Short mmCIF file of C-alpha atoms in Angstrom, two decimals:
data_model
loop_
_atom_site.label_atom_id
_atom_site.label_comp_id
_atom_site.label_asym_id
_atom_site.label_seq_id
_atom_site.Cartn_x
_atom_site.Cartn_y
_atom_site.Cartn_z
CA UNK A 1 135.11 236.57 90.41
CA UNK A 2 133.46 237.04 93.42
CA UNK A 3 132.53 234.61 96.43
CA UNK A 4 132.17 236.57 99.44
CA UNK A 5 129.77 238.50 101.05
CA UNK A 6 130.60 240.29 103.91
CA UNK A 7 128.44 241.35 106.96
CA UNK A 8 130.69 244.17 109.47
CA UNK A 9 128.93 244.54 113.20
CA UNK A 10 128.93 248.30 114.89
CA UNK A 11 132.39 249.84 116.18
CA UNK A 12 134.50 248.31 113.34
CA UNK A 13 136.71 250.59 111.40
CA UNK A 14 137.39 249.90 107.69
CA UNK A 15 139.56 251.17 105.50
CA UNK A 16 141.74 250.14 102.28
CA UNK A 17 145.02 249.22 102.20
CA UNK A 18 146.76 247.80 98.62
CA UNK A 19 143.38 247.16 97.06
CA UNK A 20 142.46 245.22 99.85
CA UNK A 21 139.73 246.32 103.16
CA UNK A 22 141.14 246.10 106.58
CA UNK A 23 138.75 245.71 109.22
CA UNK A 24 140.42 246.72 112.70
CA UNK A 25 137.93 245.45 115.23
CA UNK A 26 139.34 245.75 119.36
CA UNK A 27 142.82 244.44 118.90
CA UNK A 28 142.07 242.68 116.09
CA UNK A 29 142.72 243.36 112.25
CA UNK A 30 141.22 241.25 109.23
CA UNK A 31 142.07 241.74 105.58
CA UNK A 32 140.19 240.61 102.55
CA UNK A 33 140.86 241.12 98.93
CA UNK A 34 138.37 243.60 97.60
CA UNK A 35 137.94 241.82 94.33
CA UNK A 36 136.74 238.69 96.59
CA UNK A 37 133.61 240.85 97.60
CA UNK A 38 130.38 241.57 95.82
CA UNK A 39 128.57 243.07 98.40
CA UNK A 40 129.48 244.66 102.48
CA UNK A 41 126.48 245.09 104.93
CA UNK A 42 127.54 247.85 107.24
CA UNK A 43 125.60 246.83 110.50
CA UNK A 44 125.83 249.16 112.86
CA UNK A 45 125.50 252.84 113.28
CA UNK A 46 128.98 253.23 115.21
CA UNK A 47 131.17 251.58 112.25
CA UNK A 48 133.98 253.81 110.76
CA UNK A 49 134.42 253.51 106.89
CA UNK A 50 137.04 255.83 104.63
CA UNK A 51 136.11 257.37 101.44
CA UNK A 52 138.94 256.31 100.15
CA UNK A 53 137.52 252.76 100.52
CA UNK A 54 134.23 253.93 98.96
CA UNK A 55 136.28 255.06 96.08
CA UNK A 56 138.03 251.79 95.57
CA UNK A 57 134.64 250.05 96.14
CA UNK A 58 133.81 251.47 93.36
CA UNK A 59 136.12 250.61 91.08
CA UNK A 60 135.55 246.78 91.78
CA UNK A 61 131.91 247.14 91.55
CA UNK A 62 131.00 246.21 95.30
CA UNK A 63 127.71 247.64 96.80
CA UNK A 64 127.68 248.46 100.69
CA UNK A 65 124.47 248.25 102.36
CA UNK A 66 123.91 250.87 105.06
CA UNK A 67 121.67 249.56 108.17
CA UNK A 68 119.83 251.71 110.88
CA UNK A 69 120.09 251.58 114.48
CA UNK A 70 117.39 248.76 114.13
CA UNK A 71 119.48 246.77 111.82
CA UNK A 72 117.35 247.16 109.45
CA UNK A 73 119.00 248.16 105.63
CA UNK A 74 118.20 251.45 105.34
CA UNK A 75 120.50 252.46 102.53
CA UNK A 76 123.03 251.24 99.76
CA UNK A 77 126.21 253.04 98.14
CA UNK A 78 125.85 251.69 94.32
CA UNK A 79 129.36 252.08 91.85
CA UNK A 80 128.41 253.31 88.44
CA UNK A 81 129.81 253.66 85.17
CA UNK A 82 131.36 249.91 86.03
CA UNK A 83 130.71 248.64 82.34
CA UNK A 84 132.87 250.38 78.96
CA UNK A 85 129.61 251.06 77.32
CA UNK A 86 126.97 252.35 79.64
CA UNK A 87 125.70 254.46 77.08
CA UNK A 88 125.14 252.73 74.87
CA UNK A 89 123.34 249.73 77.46
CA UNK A 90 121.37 252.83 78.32
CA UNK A 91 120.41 253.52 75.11
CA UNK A 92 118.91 250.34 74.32
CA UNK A 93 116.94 250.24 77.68
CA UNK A 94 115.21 253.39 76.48
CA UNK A 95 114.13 251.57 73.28
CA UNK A 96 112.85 248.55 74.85
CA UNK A 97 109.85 247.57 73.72
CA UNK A 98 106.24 248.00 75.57
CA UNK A 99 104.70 244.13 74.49
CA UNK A 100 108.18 242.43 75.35
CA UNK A 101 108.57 244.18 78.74
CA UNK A 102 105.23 243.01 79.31
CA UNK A 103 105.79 239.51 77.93
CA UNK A 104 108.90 239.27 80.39
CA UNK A 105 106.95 240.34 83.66
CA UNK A 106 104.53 237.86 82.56
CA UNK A 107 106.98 234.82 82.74
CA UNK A 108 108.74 236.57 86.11
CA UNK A 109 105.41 236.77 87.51
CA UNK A 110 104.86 233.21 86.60
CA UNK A 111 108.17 232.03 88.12
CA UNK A 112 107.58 233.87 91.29
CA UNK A 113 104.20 232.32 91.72
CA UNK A 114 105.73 228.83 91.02
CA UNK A 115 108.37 229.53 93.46
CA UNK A 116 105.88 230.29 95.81
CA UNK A 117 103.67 227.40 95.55
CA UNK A 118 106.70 224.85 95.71
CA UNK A 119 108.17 226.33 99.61
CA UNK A 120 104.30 226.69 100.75
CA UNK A 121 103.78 222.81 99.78
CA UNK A 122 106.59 222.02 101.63
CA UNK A 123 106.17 223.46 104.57
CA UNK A 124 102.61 223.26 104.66
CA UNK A 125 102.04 220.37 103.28
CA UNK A 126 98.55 222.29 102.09
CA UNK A 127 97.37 220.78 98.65
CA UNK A 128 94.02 222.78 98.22
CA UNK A 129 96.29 226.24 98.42
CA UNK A 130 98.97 224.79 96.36
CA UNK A 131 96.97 223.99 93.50
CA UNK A 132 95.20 227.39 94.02
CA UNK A 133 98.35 229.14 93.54
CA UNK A 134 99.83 226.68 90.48
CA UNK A 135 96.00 227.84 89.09
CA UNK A 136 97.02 231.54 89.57
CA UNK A 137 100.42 230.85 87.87
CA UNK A 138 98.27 229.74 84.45
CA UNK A 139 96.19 232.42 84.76
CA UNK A 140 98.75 235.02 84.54
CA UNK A 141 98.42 237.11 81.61
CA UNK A 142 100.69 239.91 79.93
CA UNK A 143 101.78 242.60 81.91
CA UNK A 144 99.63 240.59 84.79
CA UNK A 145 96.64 242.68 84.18
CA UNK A 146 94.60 240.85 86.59
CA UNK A 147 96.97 241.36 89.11
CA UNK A 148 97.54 237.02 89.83
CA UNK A 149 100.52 238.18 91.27
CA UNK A 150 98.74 240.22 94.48
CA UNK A 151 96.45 237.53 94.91
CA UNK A 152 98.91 235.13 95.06
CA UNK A 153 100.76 236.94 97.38
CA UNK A 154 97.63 236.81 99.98
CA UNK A 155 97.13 233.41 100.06
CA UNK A 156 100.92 232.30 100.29
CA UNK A 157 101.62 234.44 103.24
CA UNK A 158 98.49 233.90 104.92
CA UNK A 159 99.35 230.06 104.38
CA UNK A 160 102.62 230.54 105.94
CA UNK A 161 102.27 232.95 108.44
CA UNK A 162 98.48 232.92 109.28
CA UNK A 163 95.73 235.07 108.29
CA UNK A 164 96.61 237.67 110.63
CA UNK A 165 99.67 238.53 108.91
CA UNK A 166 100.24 240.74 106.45
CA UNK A 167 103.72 242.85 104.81
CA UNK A 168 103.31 246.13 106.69
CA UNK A 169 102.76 245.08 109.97
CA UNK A 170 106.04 245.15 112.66
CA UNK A 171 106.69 241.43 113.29
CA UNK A 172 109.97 239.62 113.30
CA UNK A 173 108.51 237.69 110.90
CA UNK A 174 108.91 240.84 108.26
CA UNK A 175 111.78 242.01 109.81
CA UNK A 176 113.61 239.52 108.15
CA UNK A 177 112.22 239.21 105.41
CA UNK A 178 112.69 242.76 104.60
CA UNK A 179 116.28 242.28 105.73
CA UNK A 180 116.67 239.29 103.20
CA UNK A 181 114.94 240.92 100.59
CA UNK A 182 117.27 244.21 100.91
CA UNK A 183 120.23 241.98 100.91
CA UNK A 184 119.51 240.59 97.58
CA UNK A 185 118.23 243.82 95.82
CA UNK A 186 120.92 245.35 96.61
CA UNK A 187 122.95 242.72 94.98
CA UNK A 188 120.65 242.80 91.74
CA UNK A 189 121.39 246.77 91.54
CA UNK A 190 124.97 245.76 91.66
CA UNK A 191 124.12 243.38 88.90
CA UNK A 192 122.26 245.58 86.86
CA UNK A 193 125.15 248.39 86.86
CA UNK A 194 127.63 245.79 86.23
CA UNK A 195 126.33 245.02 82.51
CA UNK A 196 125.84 248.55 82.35
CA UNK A 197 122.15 249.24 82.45
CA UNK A 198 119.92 252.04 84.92
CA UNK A 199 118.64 250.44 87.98
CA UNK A 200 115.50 253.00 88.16
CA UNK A 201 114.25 252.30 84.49
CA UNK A 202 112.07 249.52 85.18
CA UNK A 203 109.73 246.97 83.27
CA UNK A 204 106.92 246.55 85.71
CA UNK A 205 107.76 248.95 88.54
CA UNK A 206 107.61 252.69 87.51
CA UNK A 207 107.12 254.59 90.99
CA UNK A 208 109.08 258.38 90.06
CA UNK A 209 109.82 257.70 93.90
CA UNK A 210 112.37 254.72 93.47
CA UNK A 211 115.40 254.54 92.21
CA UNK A 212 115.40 250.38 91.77
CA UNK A 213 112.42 249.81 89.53
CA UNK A 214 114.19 247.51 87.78
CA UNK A 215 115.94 246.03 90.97
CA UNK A 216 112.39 245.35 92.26
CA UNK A 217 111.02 243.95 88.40
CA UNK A 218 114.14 241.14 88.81
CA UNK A 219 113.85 240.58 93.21
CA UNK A 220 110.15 239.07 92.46
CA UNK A 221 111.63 235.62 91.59
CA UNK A 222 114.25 235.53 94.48
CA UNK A 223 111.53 236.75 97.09
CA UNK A 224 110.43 233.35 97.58
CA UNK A 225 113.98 232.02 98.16
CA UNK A 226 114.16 234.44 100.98
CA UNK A 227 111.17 233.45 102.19
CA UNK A 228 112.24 229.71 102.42
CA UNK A 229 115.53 230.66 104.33
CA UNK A 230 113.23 232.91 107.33
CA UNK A 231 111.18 229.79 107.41
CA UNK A 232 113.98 227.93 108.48
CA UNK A 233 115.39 230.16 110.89
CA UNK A 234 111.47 230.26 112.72
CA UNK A 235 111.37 226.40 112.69
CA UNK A 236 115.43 226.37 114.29
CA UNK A 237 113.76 229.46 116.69
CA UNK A 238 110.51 229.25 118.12
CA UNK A 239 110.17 231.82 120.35
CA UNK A 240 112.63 234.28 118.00
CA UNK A 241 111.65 237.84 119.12
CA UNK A 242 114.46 240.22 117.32
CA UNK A 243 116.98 240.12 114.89
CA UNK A 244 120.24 239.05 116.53
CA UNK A 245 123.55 239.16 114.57
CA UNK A 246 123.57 235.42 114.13
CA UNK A 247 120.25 235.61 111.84
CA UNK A 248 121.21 238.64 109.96
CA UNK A 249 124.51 236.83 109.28
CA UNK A 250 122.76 234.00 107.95
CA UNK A 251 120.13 236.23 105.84
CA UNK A 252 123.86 237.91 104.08
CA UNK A 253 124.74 234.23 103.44
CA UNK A 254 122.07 233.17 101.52
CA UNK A 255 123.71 235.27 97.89
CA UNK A 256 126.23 232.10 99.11
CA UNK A 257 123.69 229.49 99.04
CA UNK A 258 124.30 227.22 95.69
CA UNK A 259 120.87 226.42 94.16
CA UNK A 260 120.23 224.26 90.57
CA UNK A 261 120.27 226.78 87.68
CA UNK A 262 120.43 225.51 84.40
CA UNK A 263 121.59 221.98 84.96
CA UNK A 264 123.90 223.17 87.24
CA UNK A 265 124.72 224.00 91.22
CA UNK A 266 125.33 227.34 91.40
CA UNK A 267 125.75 230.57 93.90
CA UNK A 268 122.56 232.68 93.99
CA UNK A 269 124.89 235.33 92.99
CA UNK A 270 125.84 233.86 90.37
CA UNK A 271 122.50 232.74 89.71
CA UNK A 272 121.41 236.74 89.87
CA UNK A 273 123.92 237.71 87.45
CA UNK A 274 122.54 235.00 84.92
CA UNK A 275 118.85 235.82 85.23
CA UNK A 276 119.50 239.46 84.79
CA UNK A 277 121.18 238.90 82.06
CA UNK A 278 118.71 237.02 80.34
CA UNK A 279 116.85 239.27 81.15
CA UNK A 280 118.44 242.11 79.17
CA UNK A 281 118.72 239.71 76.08
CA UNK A 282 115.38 239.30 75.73
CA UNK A 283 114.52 242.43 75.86
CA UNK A 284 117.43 243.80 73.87
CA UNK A 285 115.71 245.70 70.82
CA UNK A 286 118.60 244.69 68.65
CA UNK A 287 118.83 241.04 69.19
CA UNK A 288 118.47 238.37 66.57
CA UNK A 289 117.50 234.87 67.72
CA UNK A 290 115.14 233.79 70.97
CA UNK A 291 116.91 233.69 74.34
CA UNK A 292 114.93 231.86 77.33
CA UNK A 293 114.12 232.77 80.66
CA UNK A 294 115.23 230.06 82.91
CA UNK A 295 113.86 229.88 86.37
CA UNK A 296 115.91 227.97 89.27
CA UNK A 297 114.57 225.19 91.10
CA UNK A 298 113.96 226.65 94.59
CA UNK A 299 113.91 223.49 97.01
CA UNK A 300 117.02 222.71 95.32
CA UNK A 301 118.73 225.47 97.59
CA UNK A 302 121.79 224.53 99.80
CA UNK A 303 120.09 223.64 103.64
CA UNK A 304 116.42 224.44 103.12
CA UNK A 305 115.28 220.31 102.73
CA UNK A 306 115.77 219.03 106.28
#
């Protein structure tokens, strides 16, 4: 099983040695199981890595994230063929059916806008735009034809952030949350391959352009967790202007974070692997039964009540 996630800084050199990585950093050399790992953010554009440690990443299904000389992710190295019966996964995600995959983004949708509502209440403390939001959530129909997810999206940020802000503009603000929100994507591809399925055959998200459609259909619900974490690091850093190591560390950790998931404390990652596969039940064209979608319970998360 794994538990750690691993973050390497710039002018490391990694390689593999008896199924384990070696990190030789100055005079220094650490060693880590490989099967301990589920994902390794490379972090700098001076790090050394082997291919024959790419290989063996492969073969115990851990993702590497690539960043740019920003430190921003800018790329991931994804293992396939992880899971005895990819084909036949595949085959089944071909056949899945229009009304369910629309019934499922409904409930994500739903979840996400939930999620939201519940970390801009708390730090707010703003009723009148929680309740908006929690009436958004109702609203939300099948396939979220009337797009309550985008509108959602507008008020919750412009809540948190001010109405200033919005996603595309360059901010420290977004450049961790687009750190965060790489750091768990990637771990949902890994996720996704794992049980054998295509990460670019989505439910929601179709772009020919992307490769993670389905990566992106599952991130909606953990967004807000993110967003909860960078919170926390603006409150502990008021007058935060880039994205040191120590914060991009602690964006890594949150897949460590344990968070209540059906009745339980769990590790987001853990939590991921769950929700995907629900995920995959439900919309399994062969299944017999009902299978829920369970959503966690987001100020539940390890550190974020203070």
């Amino acid at each position: 099983m794994t538990w750690r996630n691993l973050m390497v800084d710039d002018g490391d050199h990694l390689k593999v040695y008896l199924d384990n990585i070696v990190i030789h950093k100055d005079e220094r050399k650490y060693t880590l199981p490989l099967s301990d790992l589920g994902i390794i953010v490379i972090d700098g554009i001076k790090t050394n890595i082997t291919t024959r440690l790419l290989s063996v990443c492969s073969q115990y299904n851990v993702v590497l994230v690539f960043c740019d000389k920003k430190h921003l992710p800018a790329g991931m190295y994804l293992p396939f063929n992880q899971h005895s019966r990819t084909v036949k996964a595949i085959r089944k995600q071909i056949r899945w059916r229009t009304h369910e995959k629309e019934a499922l983004w409904k409930n994500i949708v739903k979840y996400k806008i939930n999620n939201q509502s519940q970390i801009l209440y708390h730090y707010t403390g703003n009723k009148e735009k929680y309740f908006q939001l929690q009436e958004y959530m109702e609203k939300v129909m099948a396939g979220d034809r009337t797009n309550r997810e985008g509108h959602a999206a507008k008020v919750y940020f412009n809540t948190l952030f001010g109405k200033e802000f919005y996603r595309g503009i360059d901010c420290i603000e977004n450049a961790m949350l687009n750190y965060g929100y790489a750091v768990i994507r990637a771990y949902i591809a890994r996720s996704i391959v794992g049980y054998g399925y295509n990460p670019g055959i989505g439910i929601f998200h179709k772009s020919e352009y992307n490769s993670f459609c389905l990566a992106d259909d599952i991130l909606e619900v953990f967004r807000p967790l993110v967003d909860a974490y960078v919170i926390l690091q603006l409150l502990d850093n008021a007058n935060m202007e880039f994205l040191t190591q120590e914060i991009r560390s602690t964006l890594v950790d949150i897949l460590s974070k344990r968070i209540l998931f059906e009745g339980k404390y769990r590790k987001v990652s853990t939590v991921i692997n769950k929700f995907t596969l629900q995920c995959f039940n439900i919309l399994d064209p062969d299944r017999k039964g009902i299978v829920k979608l369970n959503n966690f319970d987001i100020m539940t998360g390890e550190g974020l009540k203070k």
